[in-house]
mmCIF file of C-alpha atoms in Angstrom:
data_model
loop_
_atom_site.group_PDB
_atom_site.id
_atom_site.type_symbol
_atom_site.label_atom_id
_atom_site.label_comp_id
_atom_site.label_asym_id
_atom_site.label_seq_id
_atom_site.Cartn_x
_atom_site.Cartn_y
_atom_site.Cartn_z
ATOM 1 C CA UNK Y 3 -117.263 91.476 -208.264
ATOM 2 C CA UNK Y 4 -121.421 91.750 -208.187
ATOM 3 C CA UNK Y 5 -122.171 88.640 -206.998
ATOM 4 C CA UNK Y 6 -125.562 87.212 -209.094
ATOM 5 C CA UNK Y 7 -129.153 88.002 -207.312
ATOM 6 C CA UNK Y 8 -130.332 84.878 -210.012
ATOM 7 C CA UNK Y 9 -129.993 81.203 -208.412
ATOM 8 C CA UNK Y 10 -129.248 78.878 -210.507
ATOM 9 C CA UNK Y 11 -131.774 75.852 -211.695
ATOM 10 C CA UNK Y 12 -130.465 72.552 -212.094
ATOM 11 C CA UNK Y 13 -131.084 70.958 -214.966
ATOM 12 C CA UNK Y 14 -133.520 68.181 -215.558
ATOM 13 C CA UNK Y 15 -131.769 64.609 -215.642
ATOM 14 C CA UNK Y 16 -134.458 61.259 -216.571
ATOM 15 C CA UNK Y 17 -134.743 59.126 -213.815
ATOM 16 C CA UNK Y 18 -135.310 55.073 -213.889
ATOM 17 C CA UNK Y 19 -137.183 55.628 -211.187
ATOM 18 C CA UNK Y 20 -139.600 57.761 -213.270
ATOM 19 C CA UNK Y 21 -141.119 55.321 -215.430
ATOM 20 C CA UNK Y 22 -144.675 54.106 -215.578
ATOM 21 C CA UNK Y 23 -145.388 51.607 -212.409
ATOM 22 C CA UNK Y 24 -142.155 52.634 -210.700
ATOM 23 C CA UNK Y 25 -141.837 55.036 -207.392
ATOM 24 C CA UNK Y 26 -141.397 58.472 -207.719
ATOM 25 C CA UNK Y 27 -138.134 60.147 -207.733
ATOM 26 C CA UNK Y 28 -137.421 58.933 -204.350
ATOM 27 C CA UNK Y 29 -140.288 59.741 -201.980
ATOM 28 C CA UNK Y 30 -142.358 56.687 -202.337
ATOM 29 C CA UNK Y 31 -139.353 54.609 -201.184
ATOM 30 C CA UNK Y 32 -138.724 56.451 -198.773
ATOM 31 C CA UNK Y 33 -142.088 56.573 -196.948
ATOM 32 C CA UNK Y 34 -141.291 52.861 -197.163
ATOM 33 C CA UNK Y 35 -137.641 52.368 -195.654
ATOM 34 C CA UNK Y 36 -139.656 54.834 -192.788
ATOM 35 C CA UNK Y 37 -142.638 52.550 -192.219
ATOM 36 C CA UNK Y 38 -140.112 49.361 -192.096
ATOM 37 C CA UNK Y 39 -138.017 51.160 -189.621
ATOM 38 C CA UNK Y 40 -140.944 52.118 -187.356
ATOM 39 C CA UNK Y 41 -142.306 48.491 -187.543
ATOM 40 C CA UNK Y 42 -138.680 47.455 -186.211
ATOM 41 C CA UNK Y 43 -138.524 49.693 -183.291
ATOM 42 C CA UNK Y 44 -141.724 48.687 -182.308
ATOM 43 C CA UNK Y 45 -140.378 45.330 -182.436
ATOM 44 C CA UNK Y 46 -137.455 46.158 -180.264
ATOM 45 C CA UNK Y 47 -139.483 47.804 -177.546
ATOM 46 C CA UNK Y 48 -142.244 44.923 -177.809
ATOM 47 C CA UNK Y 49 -139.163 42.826 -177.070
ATOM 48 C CA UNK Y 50 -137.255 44.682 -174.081
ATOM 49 C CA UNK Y 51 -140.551 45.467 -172.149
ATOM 50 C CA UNK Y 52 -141.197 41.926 -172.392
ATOM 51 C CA UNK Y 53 -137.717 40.564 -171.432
ATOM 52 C CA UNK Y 54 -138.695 43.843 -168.254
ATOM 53 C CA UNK Y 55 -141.536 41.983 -166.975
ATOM 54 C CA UNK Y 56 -139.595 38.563 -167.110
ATOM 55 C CA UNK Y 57 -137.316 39.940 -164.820
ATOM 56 C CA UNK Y 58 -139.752 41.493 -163.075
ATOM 57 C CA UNK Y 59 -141.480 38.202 -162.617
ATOM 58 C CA UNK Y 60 -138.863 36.700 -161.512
ATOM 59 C CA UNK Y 61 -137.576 38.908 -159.054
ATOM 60 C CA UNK Y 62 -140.748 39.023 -157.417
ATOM 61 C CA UNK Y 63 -140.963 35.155 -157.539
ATOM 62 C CA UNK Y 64 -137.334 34.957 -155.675
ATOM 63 C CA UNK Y 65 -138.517 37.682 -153.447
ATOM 64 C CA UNK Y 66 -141.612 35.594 -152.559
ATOM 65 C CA UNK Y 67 -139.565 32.586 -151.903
ATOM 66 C CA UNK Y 68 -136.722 34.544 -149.734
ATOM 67 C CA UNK Y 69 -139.673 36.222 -147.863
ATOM 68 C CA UNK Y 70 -141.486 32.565 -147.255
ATOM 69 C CA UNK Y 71 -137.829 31.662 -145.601
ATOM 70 C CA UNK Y 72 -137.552 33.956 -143.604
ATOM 71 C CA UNK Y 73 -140.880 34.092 -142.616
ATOM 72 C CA UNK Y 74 -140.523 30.031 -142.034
ATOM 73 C CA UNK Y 75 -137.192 30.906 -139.988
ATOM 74 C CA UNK Y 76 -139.094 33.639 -137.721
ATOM 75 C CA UNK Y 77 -142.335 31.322 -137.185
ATOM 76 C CA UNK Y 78 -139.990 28.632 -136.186
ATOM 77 C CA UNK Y 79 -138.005 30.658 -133.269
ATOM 78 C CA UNK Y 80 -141.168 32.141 -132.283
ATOM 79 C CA UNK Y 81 -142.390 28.738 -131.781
ATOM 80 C CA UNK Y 82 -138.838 28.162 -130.308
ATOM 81 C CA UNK Y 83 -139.137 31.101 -127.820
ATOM 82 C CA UNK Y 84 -142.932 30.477 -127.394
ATOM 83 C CA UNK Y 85 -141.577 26.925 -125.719
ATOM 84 C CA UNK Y 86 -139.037 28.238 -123.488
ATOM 85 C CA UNK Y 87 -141.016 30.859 -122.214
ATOM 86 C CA UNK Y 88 -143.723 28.440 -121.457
ATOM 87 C CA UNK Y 89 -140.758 26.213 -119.792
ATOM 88 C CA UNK Y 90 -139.671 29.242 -117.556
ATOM 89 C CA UNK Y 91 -142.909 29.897 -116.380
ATOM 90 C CA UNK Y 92 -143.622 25.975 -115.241
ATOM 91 C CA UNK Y 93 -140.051 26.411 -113.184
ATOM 92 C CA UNK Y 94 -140.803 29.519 -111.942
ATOM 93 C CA UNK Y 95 -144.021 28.102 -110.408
ATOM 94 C CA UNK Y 96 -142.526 25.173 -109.088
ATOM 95 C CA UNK Y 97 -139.837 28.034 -107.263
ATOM 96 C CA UNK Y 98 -142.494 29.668 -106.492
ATOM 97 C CA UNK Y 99 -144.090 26.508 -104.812
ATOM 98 C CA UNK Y 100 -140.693 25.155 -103.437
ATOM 99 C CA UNK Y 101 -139.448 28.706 -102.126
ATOM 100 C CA UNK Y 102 -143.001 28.839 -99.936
ATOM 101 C CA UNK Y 103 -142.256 25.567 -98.840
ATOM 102 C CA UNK Y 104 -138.709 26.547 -97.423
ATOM 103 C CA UNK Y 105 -139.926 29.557 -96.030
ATOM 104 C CA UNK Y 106 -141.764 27.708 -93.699
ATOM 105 C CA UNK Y 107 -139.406 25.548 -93.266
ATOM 106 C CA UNK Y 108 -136.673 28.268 -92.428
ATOM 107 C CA UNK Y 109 -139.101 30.353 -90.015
ATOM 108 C CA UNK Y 110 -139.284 26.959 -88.042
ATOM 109 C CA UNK Y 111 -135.634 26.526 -88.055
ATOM 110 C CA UNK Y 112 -134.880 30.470 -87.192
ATOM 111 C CA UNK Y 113 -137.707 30.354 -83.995
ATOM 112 C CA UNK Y 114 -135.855 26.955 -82.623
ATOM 113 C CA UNK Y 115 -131.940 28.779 -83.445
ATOM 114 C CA UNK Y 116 -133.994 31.887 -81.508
ATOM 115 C CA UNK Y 117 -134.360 29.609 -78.443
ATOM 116 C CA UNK Y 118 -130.836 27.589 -78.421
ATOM 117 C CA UNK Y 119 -129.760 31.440 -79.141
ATOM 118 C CA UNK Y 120 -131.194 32.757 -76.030
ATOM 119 C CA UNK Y 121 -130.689 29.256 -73.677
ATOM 120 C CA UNK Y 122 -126.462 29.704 -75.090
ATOM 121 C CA UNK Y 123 -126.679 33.547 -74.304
ATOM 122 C CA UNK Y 124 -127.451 32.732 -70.788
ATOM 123 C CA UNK Y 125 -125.016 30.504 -69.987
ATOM 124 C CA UNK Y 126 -123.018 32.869 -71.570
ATOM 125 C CA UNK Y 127 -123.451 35.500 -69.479
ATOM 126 C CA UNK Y 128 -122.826 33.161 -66.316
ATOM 127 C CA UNK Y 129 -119.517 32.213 -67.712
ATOM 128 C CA UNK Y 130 -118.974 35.666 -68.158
ATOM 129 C CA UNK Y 131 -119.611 36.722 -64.921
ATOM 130 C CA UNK Y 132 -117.300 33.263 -63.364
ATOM 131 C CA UNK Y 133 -114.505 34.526 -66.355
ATOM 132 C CA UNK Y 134 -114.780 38.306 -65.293
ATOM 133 C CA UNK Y 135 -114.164 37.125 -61.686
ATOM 134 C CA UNK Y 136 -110.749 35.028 -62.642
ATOM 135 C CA UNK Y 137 -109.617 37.342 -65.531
ATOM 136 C CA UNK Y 138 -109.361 40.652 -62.843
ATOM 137 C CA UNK Y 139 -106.624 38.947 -60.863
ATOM 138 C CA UNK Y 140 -104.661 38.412 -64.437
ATOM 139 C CA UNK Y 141 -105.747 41.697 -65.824
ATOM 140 C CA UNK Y 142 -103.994 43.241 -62.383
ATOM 141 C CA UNK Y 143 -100.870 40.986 -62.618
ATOM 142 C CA UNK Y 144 -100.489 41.481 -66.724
ATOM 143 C CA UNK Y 145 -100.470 45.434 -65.759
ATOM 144 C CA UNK Y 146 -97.103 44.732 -63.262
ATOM 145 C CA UNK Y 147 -95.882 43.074 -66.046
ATOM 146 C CA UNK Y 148 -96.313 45.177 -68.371
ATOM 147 C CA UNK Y 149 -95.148 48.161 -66.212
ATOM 148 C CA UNK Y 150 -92.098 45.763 -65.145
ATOM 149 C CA UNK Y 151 -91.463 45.327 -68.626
ATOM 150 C CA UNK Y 152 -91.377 48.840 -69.985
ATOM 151 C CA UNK Y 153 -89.165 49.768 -67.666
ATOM 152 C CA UNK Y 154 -87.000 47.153 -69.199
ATOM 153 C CA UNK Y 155 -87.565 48.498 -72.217
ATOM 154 C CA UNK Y 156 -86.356 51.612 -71.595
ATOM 155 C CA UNK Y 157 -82.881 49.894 -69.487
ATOM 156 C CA UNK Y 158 -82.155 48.350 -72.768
ATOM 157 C CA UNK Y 159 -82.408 50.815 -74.888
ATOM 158 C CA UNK Y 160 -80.089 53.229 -72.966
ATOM 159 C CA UNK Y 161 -78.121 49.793 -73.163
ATOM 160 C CA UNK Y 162 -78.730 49.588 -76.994
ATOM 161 C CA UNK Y 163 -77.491 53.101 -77.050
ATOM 162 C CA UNK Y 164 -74.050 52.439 -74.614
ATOM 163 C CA UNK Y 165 -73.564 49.664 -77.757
ATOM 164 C CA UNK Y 166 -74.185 51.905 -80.462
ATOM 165 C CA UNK Y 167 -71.218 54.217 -78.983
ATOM 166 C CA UNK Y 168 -69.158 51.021 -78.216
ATOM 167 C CA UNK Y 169 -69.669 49.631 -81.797
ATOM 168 C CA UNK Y 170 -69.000 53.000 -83.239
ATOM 169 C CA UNK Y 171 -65.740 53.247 -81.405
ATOM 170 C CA UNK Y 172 -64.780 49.600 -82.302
ATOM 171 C CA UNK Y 173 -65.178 50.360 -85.497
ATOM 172 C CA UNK Y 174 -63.049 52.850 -86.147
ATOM 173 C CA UNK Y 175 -60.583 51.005 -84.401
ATOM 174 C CA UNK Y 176 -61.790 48.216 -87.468
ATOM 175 C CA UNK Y 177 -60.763 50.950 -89.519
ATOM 176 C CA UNK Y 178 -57.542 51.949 -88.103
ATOM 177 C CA UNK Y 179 -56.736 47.898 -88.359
ATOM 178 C CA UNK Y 180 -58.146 47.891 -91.509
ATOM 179 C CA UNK Y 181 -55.506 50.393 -92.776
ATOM 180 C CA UNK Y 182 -52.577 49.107 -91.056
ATOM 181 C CA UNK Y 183 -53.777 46.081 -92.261
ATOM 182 C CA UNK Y 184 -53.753 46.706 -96.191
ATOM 183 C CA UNK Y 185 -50.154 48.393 -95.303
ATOM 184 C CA UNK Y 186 -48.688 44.945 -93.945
ATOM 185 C CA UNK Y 187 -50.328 43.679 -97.011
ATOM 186 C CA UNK Y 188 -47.783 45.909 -98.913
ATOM 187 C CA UNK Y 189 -45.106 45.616 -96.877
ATOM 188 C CA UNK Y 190 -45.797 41.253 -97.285
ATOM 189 C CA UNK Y 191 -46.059 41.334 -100.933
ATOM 190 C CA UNK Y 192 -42.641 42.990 -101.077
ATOM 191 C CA UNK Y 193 -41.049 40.352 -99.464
ATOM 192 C CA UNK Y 194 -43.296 37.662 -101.331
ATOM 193 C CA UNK Y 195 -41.775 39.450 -104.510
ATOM 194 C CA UNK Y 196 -37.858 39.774 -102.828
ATOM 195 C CA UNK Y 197 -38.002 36.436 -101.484
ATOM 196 C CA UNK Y 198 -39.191 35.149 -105.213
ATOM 197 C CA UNK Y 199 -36.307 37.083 -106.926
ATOM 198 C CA UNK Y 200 -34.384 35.639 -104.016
ATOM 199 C CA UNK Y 201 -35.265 32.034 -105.040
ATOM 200 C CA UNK Y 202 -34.490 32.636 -108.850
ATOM 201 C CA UNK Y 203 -31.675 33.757 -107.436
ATOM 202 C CA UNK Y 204 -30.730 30.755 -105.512
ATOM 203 C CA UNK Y 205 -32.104 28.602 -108.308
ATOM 204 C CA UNK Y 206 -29.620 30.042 -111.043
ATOM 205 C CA UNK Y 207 -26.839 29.663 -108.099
ATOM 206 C CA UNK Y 208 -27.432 25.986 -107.436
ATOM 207 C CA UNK Y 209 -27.460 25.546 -111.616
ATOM 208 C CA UNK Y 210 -24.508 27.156 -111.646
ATOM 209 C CA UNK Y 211 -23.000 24.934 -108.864
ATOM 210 C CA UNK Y 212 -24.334 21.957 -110.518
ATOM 211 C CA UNK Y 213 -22.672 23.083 -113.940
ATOM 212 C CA UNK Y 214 -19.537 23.878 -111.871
ATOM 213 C CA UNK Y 215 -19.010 20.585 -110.062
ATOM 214 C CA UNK Y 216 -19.629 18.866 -113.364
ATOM 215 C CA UNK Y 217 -16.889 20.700 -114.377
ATOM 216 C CA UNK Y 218 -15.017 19.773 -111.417
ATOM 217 C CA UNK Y 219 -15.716 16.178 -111.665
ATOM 218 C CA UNK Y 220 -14.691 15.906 -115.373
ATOM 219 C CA UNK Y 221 -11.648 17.784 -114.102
ATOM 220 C CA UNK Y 222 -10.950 15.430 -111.550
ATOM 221 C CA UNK Y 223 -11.408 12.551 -113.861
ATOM 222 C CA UNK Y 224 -8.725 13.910 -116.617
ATOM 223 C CA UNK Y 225 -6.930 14.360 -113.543
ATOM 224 C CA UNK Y 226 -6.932 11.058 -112.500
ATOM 225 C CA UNK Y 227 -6.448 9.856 -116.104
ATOM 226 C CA UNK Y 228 -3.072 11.874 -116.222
ATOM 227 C CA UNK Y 229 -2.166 10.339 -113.317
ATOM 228 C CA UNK Y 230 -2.655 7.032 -114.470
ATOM 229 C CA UNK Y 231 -0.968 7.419 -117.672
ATOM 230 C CA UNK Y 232 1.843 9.177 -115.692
ATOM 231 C CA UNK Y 233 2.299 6.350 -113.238
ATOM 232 C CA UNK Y 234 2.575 4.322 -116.410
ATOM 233 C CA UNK Y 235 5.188 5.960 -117.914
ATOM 234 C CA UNK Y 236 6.821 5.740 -114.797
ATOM 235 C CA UNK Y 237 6.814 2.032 -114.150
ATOM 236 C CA UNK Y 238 7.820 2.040 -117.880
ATOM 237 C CA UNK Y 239 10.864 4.458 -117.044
ATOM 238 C CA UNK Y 240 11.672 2.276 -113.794
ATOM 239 C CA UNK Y 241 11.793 -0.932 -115.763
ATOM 240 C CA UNK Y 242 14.104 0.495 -118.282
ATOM 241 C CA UNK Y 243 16.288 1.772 -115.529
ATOM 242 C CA UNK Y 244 16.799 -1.030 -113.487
ATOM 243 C CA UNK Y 245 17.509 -2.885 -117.158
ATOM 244 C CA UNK Y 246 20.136 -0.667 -118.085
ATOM 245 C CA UNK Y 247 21.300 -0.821 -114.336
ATOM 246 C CA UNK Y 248 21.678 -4.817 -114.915
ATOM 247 C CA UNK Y 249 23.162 -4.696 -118.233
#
């Protein structure tokens, strides 16, 4: 299909708008709603620059107060160090003053130590010469000693030696001991343990002895109760005899 090259008009509708004292067909109010938006955003910004340089106000108002702090804080340890530096110098002038003061009063001691140094030095080296005189004899007799000695030394340790040898020797003998030793051991246990079967032995023997002669006694007993009755019956048998015999 040919599409039309003609646009088409739209047709003309009356407008309330239109009439006589009214706006036009919608431009006048709209130049309006524009102007009453403009006066609002000018509003708005009127408003948030202001509420800006409250803040801004403000911060710089805490600022000011933070900064008088610290600056308070600083002034008052300056002052602080001001006072201790003006203390250390007053002690270090009184040093100064007392550390003159012994000086002199060292240099004095040193020059009279100087002369009890030198009057102790030369008795010193008179004692010296009276000890050097008595300690030669000593020094000559610890020397015999000491030669005396070492030649002790070496007598005992050849002797140490002869021991060493002996102990050695003794101690395998120790050994030898040792061994027959644990042997016996054995050979003493086994007749520990024979002579303890032995005595279990001998104990169930003298049970059975005991049982045995209880036996033997009960025997007896029945024995001698037989007899008794026995005897009885022959007393009883006599009697009757010797009746009949009468009769």
């Amino acid at each position: 299909m040919v599409e039309s090259k003609h646009t088409r008009v739209n047709p003309i509708v009356p407008d309330r708008n239109a009439m006589i004292g009214g706006f036009g067909p919608g431009k006048p109010h709209q130049k309006h709603s524009q102007m009453q938006g403009k006066n609002s955003s000018h509003s708005t910004s009127g408003r948030g620059w202001s509420r800006l340089l409250f803040a801004t106000f403000l911060c710089v108002c805490l600022g000011s107060v933070f900064g008088w702090q610290q600056f308070s804080s600083l002034q008052e340890r300056h002052n602080i160090l001001q006072q201790r530096f003006e203390d250390l110098e007053s002690r270090l002038t009184n040093t100064d003053a007392s550390v003159s003061q012994s000086g002199a009063a060292l240099q004095l001691k040193l020059g009279r130590q100087q002369d009890e140094l030198e009057k102790h030095w030369s008795e010193i080296k008179k004692l010296w010469g009276v000890s050097n005189d008595i300690n030669k004899g000593k020094i000559e007799k610890n020397k015999t000693d000491i030669a005396f000695l070492a030649k002790k030394r070496v007598e005992i340790g050849d002797m140490a030696l002869d021991l060493k040898e002996t102990m050695a020797t003794q101690e395998k003998r120790i050994s030898a001991v040792s061994g027959n030793y644990l042997e016996i051991s054995d050979d003493l246990a086994a007749v520990h343990e024979n002579i303890r079967l032995a005595n279990d032995d001998l104990l169930k023997t003298n049970a059975t002895l005991n049982r045995l002669q209880r036996q033997l006694k009960s025997h007896d007993e029945a024995i001698e109760s037989i007899d008794g009755f026995r005897r009885q019956v022959n007393q009883k048998l006599y009697k009757l005899d010797q009746g009949l015999n009468v009769q």
